[in-house]
Every structure is written in C-alpha cells, then in structure tokens.
Amino acid sequence: MTDTEATKRPRAQWAHLFFGKDGLRAGWSMALFLVLVTVLTFVAVAVTTGFHQPTTSKAGTPQPVWPTIGVEAASFAVVGLAAFIVSLVERRPFTRYGLRREAMLPDLLKGMAWGLAMLSVLTGLLALAGALVFDGVALSAGAALTYGALWLVAFALVGLFEEFLTRGFLQYTLARGVAGIVTAVAPNNRHARTIGFWGAAAVFSVGLFAIGHLFNKGETAMGLVSVALAGLTFAYVLYRTGSLWWAIGFHATWDWAQSFLYGVPDSGAMMQGHLLVTHPVGATLLSGGPTGPEGSVLIVPTLLLTLVIIHRTLPRRATAFDA
C-alpha cells in the first residue's frame, strides 16, 4: 500500500461521518441550523433592544399590531437566514425547503381565499348553533381599513414564519434523514421517501406545531387537537405540491379573519383593533370558550372538509423531495 492510499482511506472514513449520498448528513444539517438560529436570535435581540427597551403588557390586554409585525418579521428573518446559510453549506437550492417559485402567487392567493372561506364557515356554524353571538361593530371605516391592512401584514408574517419553521427546512431535512435510514435498512423499500416525509410531519407538523400553541393563554385540550389536525392539513398540501405557499396563504387569512374580521379569540389571544365584537355562549366544547373557534369541536369537520378541498383542487404536481 502506498503512502497516498494510506492517507486517503482515513480521510474517506472521516468524510463518511459527515457526508452521505445526498450530501451533508441530515443530523449535521439540523445541528448547524439550530446553532445558527441560536446565534442569530441573540443578535436580533441585542439589535432590537438597542433601539428600545422591551415592554410588557398586562395580562388580558389585547395584543398590539406593530409589536406583532416586528416580532414575526424578526422571527422569520432568523430562521430564514439560518436555513439559507445551511443551504449554501449543503449546496442545495434554498427553494427546496418549501418556498418554490413555481405557482407561488396562484397558490398563495388560492390559500388566502380558502382560509377566509373556511374560517367564515366555522364562524357561521357557531352562530347557527347559538354558540357565538355578534354584538356589533367596534371600528369606524377609517380605523377598520388601517387595522385590517396592518393585521393582514402581521398574519402574513405569522403564516410565513410558522409554516417555514414547522414544514420548511426542518421538515425537509428530517424527512431526508429518515428516508436515508429506511433505505439503509431496507434498500429495496420503494416507500422510503413517503415514510420519511410523514415521520418528519409527525414530529414537526403535529408535535412542534402543537407545542408552540401549548402555552397560549386560554388554550384548551380541544384547541391543541385542532392545532395538530391543522398541522396535518398543511403537511398534506406540502406532500401534494412540494410548496408551502398555499398553506401560508390559508394560515394568514384564517388568523386574520379570527382576530380582525370576526373579533374572536385566536388560540386564546385577543387582538387590538378588531372589526366585530362577539362573545361565546354555552358549553366550551361547542363554543370554543376562551380559546375561540379553534377550541370548538366544529373545527374537526371544518378541517376535514378542507382536506377534501385540497385533494380536489390541488393536483399532485410535485413532492417535497423534488428539485
């Protein structure tokens, strides 16, 4: 054995710990992402507190719009930049993590339309059942236009951040890691990618998405069930199209319709400057109580109908593994 051959073998073995057939191993990619998110979060906090001191609001007071926009924009900037840096290390297109250019605007607009429609269906069902009462209008025309526009921006950022965090980089990376393990154990398994996708969806679309809502004020067990079901609904969109844009649009207008248009709690939180005034009536399981419509059992058929709509209106044109 020559000296060159002797040095190449240890290097090959060392490289195998970090790189596989599809590049940097998924575990290292996720570790790098989490380190970058931690560092960038400290930087973001340091920069923002340099301009103004953080303020605290009293318990039970409505959530203001401008701080919401700032927090959500900074949150997406952190996870988006971290994922972009990892994509450079992986030599993988950033769009692979769900933010495809293909059909971006049509998907976004369709998702927005369905989000508004389905939340209206849910609110209408609650009103017909006598579980939600409309008390009147809270804003003048000018204030309604201002708050409506600002909250739409805020919830577009909420949708972008939450969808990318739970079903973007982390979903894609864990899915390819699980698929790689399945292939290593069973090389002839033709369903490795499907197993990887839904395994990752169970962790992030159900687990992380639900945990993110766990500490919301007024959240209930039924509310957490609805969040998990919503996560699976959004994961199904990604599975069929390989894109997050429909889910981002749906997420944005669903929250906007709750928080601004109908003035109902959104996972237990009330927002400043909502158009209509409402209050729940009767048993919490039906009305949603302090959680809002997402805490009502009626959300289950609403989201099941949404799954049917997705299946019928979004043809299978790609997967989350496609380039």
Coordinates of C-alpha atoms in Angstrom, one line a residue:
M1 CA 0.0 0.0 0.0
T2 CA 1.4 3.4 -1.0
D3 CA 1.5 6.4 1.3
T4 CA -1.1 8.1 -0.8
E5 CA -3.5 5.2 -0.4
A6 CA -2.9 5.1 3.3
T7 CA -3.8 8.7 3.8
K8 CA -6.9 8.6 1.5
R9 CA -8.5 5.8 3.5
P10 CA -8.7 7.6 6.9
R11 CA -9.9 10.8 5.1
A12 CA -12.6 8.8 3.3
Q13 CA -13.7 7.3 6.6
W14 CA -13.7 10.7 8.3
A15 CA -15.7 12.2 5.5
H16 CA -18.3 9.4 5.7
L17 CA -19.3 10.6 9.2
F18 CA -20.4 13.9 7.8
F19 CA -21.5 13.2 4.2
G20 CA -23.8 10.7 2.6
K21 CA -25.2 10.0 -0.9
D22 CA -27.3 13.3 -0.7
G23 CA -24.6 15.5 0.7
L24 CA -24.2 16.7 4.3
R25 CA -26.0 14.3 6.6
A26 CA -29.3 15.4 7.9
G27 CA -28.3 15.3 11.6
W28 CA -25.4 17.7 11.0
S29 CA -27.6 20.0 8.9
M30 CA -30.1 20.2 11.7
A31 CA -27.4 20.8 14.3
L32 CA -25.9 23.6 12.2
F33 CA -29.3 25.1 11.7
L34 CA -30.1 25.1 15.4
V35 CA -26.7 26.7 16.3
L36 CA -27.2 29.4 13.7
V37 CA -30.8 30.1 14.9
T38 CA -29.5 30.4 18.5
V39 CA -26.7 32.8 17.5
L40 CA -28.9 34.9 15.2
T41 CA -31.6 35.1 17.9
F42 CA -29.1 36.6 20.3
V43 CA -28.0 39.1 17.6
A44 CA -31.6 40.0 16.8
V45 CA -32.5 40.5 20.5
A46 CA -29.3 42.6 21.0
V47 CA -30.1 44.8 18.0
T48 CA -33.8 45.4 18.8
T49 CA -33.2 46.1 22.5
G50 CA -30.6 48.7 21.4
F51 CA -33.3 50.8 19.8
H52 CA -36.0 50.4 22.5
Q53 CA -36.5 48.7 25.8
P54 CA -38.9 45.7 25.7
T55 CA -42.3 46.5 27.1
T56 CA -44.6 44.1 28.8
S57 CA -48.4 44.2 28.5
K58 CA -50.8 43.4 31.3
A59 CA -52.5 40.0 31.3
G60 CA -55.8 40.1 29.4
T61 CA -55.0 43.1 27.4
P62 CA -55.3 42.9 23.6
Q63 CA -52.2 42.1 21.6
P64 CA -51.0 45.2 19.7
V65 CA -50.3 45.1 15.9
W66 CA -47.0 46.8 15.5
P67 CA -45.0 44.7 18.0
T68 CA -46.6 41.6 16.4
I69 CA -45.3 42.7 13.0
G70 CA -41.8 43.3 14.4
V71 CA -41.6 40.0 16.3
E72 CA -42.9 37.9 13.4
A73 CA -40.6 39.6 10.8
A74 CA -37.6 39.2 13.1
S75 CA -38.5 35.5 13.7
F76 CA -38.8 34.7 10.1
A77 CA -35.5 36.6 9.3
V78 CA -33.7 34.4 11.9
V79 CA -34.9 31.0 10.7
G80 CA -34.8 32.1 7.0
L81 CA -31.2 33.3 7.2
A82 CA -30.1 30.2 9.2
A83 CA -31.7 27.9 6.5
F84 CA -30.1 29.9 3.7
I85 CA -26.7 29.6 5.3
V86 CA -27.1 25.8 5.7
S87 CA -28.3 25.6 2.0
L88 CA -25.0 27.2 0.9
V89 CA -23.1 24.6 3.0
E90 CA -25.2 21.8 1.6
R91 CA -25.0 23.3 -1.9
R92 CA -28.8 22.8 -2.1
P93 CA -31.3 25.4 -3.5
F94 CA -33.0 27.4 -0.8
T95 CA -36.3 26.9 -2.6
R96 CA -36.0 23.2 -1.9
Y97 CA -37.3 23.9 1.7
G98 CA -40.8 24.6 0.5
L99 CA -40.6 28.2 -0.8
R100 CA -40.8 27.3 -4.5
R101 CA -41.1 29.9 -7.2
E102 CA -43.4 27.6 -9.3
A103 CA -47.0 28.7 -8.9
M104 CA -46.1 30.8 -5.9
L105 CA -48.6 33.6 -6.4
P106 CA -51.6 31.4 -7.5
D107 CA -51.0 29.0 -4.6
L108 CA -50.7 31.9 -2.2
L109 CA -53.9 33.6 -3.4
K110 CA -55.9 30.4 -3.5
G111 CA -54.8 29.6 0.0
M112 CA -55.8 33.0 1.2
A113 CA -59.3 32.7 -0.4
W114 CA -59.8 29.3 1.2
G115 CA -58.5 30.4 4.6
L116 CA -61.1 33.2 4.7
A117 CA -63.8 31.0 3.4
M118 CA -63.3 28.1 5.8
L119 CA -62.9 30.3 8.9
S120 CA -66.2 32.0 7.8
V121 CA -67.8 28.6 7.5
L122 CA -66.7 27.7 11.0
T123 CA -67.9 31.0 12.5
G124 CA -71.2 30.7 10.6
L125 CA -71.7 27.2 12.1
L126 CA -71.1 28.5 15.6
A127 CA -73.5 31.3 15.0
L128 CA -76.2 29.0 13.7
A129 CA -75.7 26.7 16.7
G130 CA -76.2 29.6 19.0
A131 CA -72.7 29.2 20.4
L132 CA -71.4 32.6 19.1
V133 CA -73.2 35.9 19.3
F134 CA -72.3 39.0 17.3
D135 CA -72.6 42.2 19.4
G136 CA -71.8 44.9 16.9
V137 CA -69.1 46.8 15.1
A138 CA -66.1 48.2 17.0
L139 CA -64.3 50.4 14.5
S140 CA -65.0 53.3 12.2
A141 CA -64.4 52.9 8.4
G142 CA -61.0 54.5 8.5
A143 CA -59.8 52.6 11.5
A144 CA -61.1 49.4 10.0
L145 CA -59.1 49.9 6.8
T146 CA -56.0 50.7 8.8
Y147 CA -56.2 47.9 11.2
G148 CA -57.4 45.5 8.5
A149 CA -54.3 46.2 6.4
L150 CA -51.9 46.1 9.3
W151 CA -53.2 42.8 10.7
L152 CA -53.1 41.2 7.2
V153 CA -49.4 42.1 7.1
A154 CA -48.9 40.7 10.6
F155 CA -50.6 37.4 9.9
A156 CA -48.9 37.0 6.5
L157 CA -45.7 37.1 8.5
V158 CA -47.1 34.7 11.1
G159 CA -48.0 32.3 8.3
L160 CA -44.6 32.6 6.7
F161 CA -42.7 32.1 9.9
E162 CA -44.8 29.2 11.4
E163 CA -45.1 27.3 8.1
F164 CA -41.4 27.6 7.3
L165 CA -40.3 26.7 10.9
T166 CA -42.5 23.6 11.1
R167 CA -42.8 22.5 7.5
G168 CA -39.9 24.1 5.8
F169 CA -36.2 23.4 6.4
L170 CA -36.7 21.1 9.4
Q171 CA -39.4 19.1 7.7
Y172 CA -37.3 18.6 4.6
T173 CA -34.1 17.8 6.4
L174 CA -35.5 15.3 8.9
A175 CA -37.5 13.6 6.1
R176 CA -34.4 13.0 4.0
G177 CA -32.6 11.7 7.1
V178 CA -35.4 9.2 7.9
A179 CA -35.6 8.2 4.3
G180 CA -31.9 7.5 4.3
I181 CA -32.2 5.3 7.3
V182 CA -35.1 3.4 5.8
T183 CA -33.1 2.9 2.6
A184 CA -30.0 1.7 4.5
V185 CA -32.1 -0.8 6.5
A186 CA -34.2 -1.9 3.5
P187 CA -32.5 -0.9 0.2
N188 CA -35.5 -2.2 -1.9
N189 CA -38.1 -0.2 0.0
R190 CA -39.9 2.0 -2.6
H191 CA -41.7 4.0 0.1
A192 CA -38.7 5.3 1.9
R193 CA -39.4 8.9 1.0
T194 CA -43.0 8.7 1.9
I195 CA -42.1 7.2 5.3
G196 CA -39.5 9.9 5.8
F197 CA -42.0 12.7 4.9
W198 CA -44.8 11.6 7.2
G199 CA -42.4 10.7 10.0
A200 CA -41.0 14.2 9.9
A201 CA -44.5 15.6 9.7
A202 CA -45.5 13.8 12.8
V203 CA -42.6 15.4 14.6
F204 CA -42.9 19.0 13.4
S205 CA -46.4 19.4 11.9
V206 CA -48.1 17.7 14.8
G207 CA -45.6 17.8 17.7
L208 CA -43.7 21.1 17.3
F209 CA -46.8 22.9 15.9
A210 CA -48.9 21.9 18.9
I211 CA -46.2 22.6 21.5
G212 CA -45.9 26.1 20.0
H213 CA -49.5 26.7 21.0
L214 CA -49.4 24.9 24.3
F215 CA -48.6 28.0 26.4
N216 CA -51.1 30.3 24.7
K217 CA -53.5 32.0 27.2
G218 CA -56.9 30.3 27.2
E219 CA -55.7 27.2 25.2
T220 CA -57.7 24.0 25.8
A221 CA -57.2 20.3 25.0
M222 CA -59.6 20.6 22.1
G223 CA -57.7 23.6 20.9
L224 CA -54.5 21.6 20.8
V225 CA -56.2 18.8 19.0
S226 CA -57.4 21.3 16.3
V227 CA -53.8 22.7 16.0
A228 CA -52.4 19.2 15.4
L229 CA -55.1 18.5 12.8
A230 CA -54.4 21.8 11.1
G231 CA -50.7 20.8 11.1
L232 CA -51.6 17.6 9.3
T233 CA -53.8 19.5 6.9
F234 CA -50.9 21.9 5.9
A235 CA -48.5 18.9 5.7
Y236 CA -50.8 17.3 3.2
V237 CA -50.6 20.4 1.0
L238 CA -46.8 20.2 1.1
Y239 CA -47.0 16.5 0.3
R240 CA -49.1 17.1 -2.8
T241 CA -47.4 20.2 -4.2
G242 CA -43.9 20.4 -2.6
S243 CA -44.8 24.0 -1.8
L244 CA -45.7 26.0 1.4
W245 CA -47.4 28.9 -0.3
W246 CA -51.0 27.6 -0.2
A247 CA -50.6 26.8 3.5
I248 CA -49.0 30.2 4.1
G249 CA -52.0 32.0 2.5
F250 CA -54.6 29.9 4.3
H251 CA -52.8 30.3 7.6
A252 CA -52.6 34.1 7.2
T253 CA -56.3 34.8 6.3
W254 CA -57.6 32.1 8.8
D255 CA -55.9 34.0 11.6
W256 CA -56.8 37.4 10.1
A257 CA -60.5 36.5 9.9
Q258 CA -60.5 35.3 13.5
S259 CA -58.5 38.2 15.0
F260 CA -59.6 41.2 13.0
L261 CA -62.7 40.5 11.0
Y262 CA -64.9 38.5 13.4
G263 CA -63.2 39.6 16.6
V264 CA -63.0 36.1 18.2
P265 CA -60.0 34.8 20.2
D266 CA -57.2 33.2 18.2
S267 CA -55.9 30.3 20.3
G268 CA -56.9 32.3 23.4
A269 CA -55.5 35.6 22.4
M270 CA -57.5 38.8 21.5
M271 CA -56.0 41.4 19.2
Q272 CA -56.1 45.1 19.3
G273 CA -58.3 46.8 16.7
H274 CA -60.8 44.0 15.7
L275 CA -63.7 45.0 13.5
L276 CA -66.6 43.0 15.0
V277 CA -67.4 42.3 18.6
T278 CA -68.5 38.8 19.6
H279 CA -68.8 36.5 22.6
P280 CA -69.2 32.8 23.0
V281 CA -72.3 31.2 24.6
G282 CA -72.8 27.8 26.2
A283 CA -70.6 24.7 26.6
T284 CA -66.9 25.3 25.9
L285 CA -66.7 22.2 23.8
L286 CA -69.1 23.6 21.3
S287 CA -68.4 27.4 21.5
G288 CA -64.7 27.1 22.0
G289 CA -64.9 29.4 25.0
P290 CA -61.8 31.5 25.7
T291 CA -59.8 29.6 23.0
G292 CA -62.1 30.8 20.2
P293 CA -63.4 28.8 17.3
E294 CA -60.3 26.7 17.2
G295 CA -61.4 25.3 20.6
S296 CA -64.8 24.1 19.2
V297 CA -65.5 20.6 18.2
L298 CA -66.9 22.0 15.0
I299 CA -63.4 22.7 13.8
V300 CA -62.9 19.0 13.2
P301 CA -65.5 18.7 10.3
T302 CA -64.3 22.1 9.0
L303 CA -60.7 20.9 8.7
L304 CA -61.8 17.5 7.3
L305 CA -63.7 19.4 4.6
T306 CA -60.6 21.5 4.0
L307 CA -58.6 18.3 3.4
V308 CA -61.2 17.3 0.7
I309 CA -60.9 20.7 -0.9
I310 CA -57.1 20.3 -1.0
H311 CA -57.4 16.9 -2.6
R312 CA -59.8 18.1 -5.2
T313 CA -58.4 21.5 -6.1
L314 CA -54.6 20.9 -5.8
P315 CA -53.3 18.3 -8.3
R316 CA -50.3 16.2 -7.3
R317 CA -47.7 18.2 -9.2
A318 CA -44.6 17.8 -7.1
T319 CA -43.3 16.4 -3.8
A320 CA -41.1 17.9 -1.1
F321 CA -38.2 15.9 -2.4
D322 CA -38.3 17.2 -6.0
A323 CA -35.7 19.7 -7.1

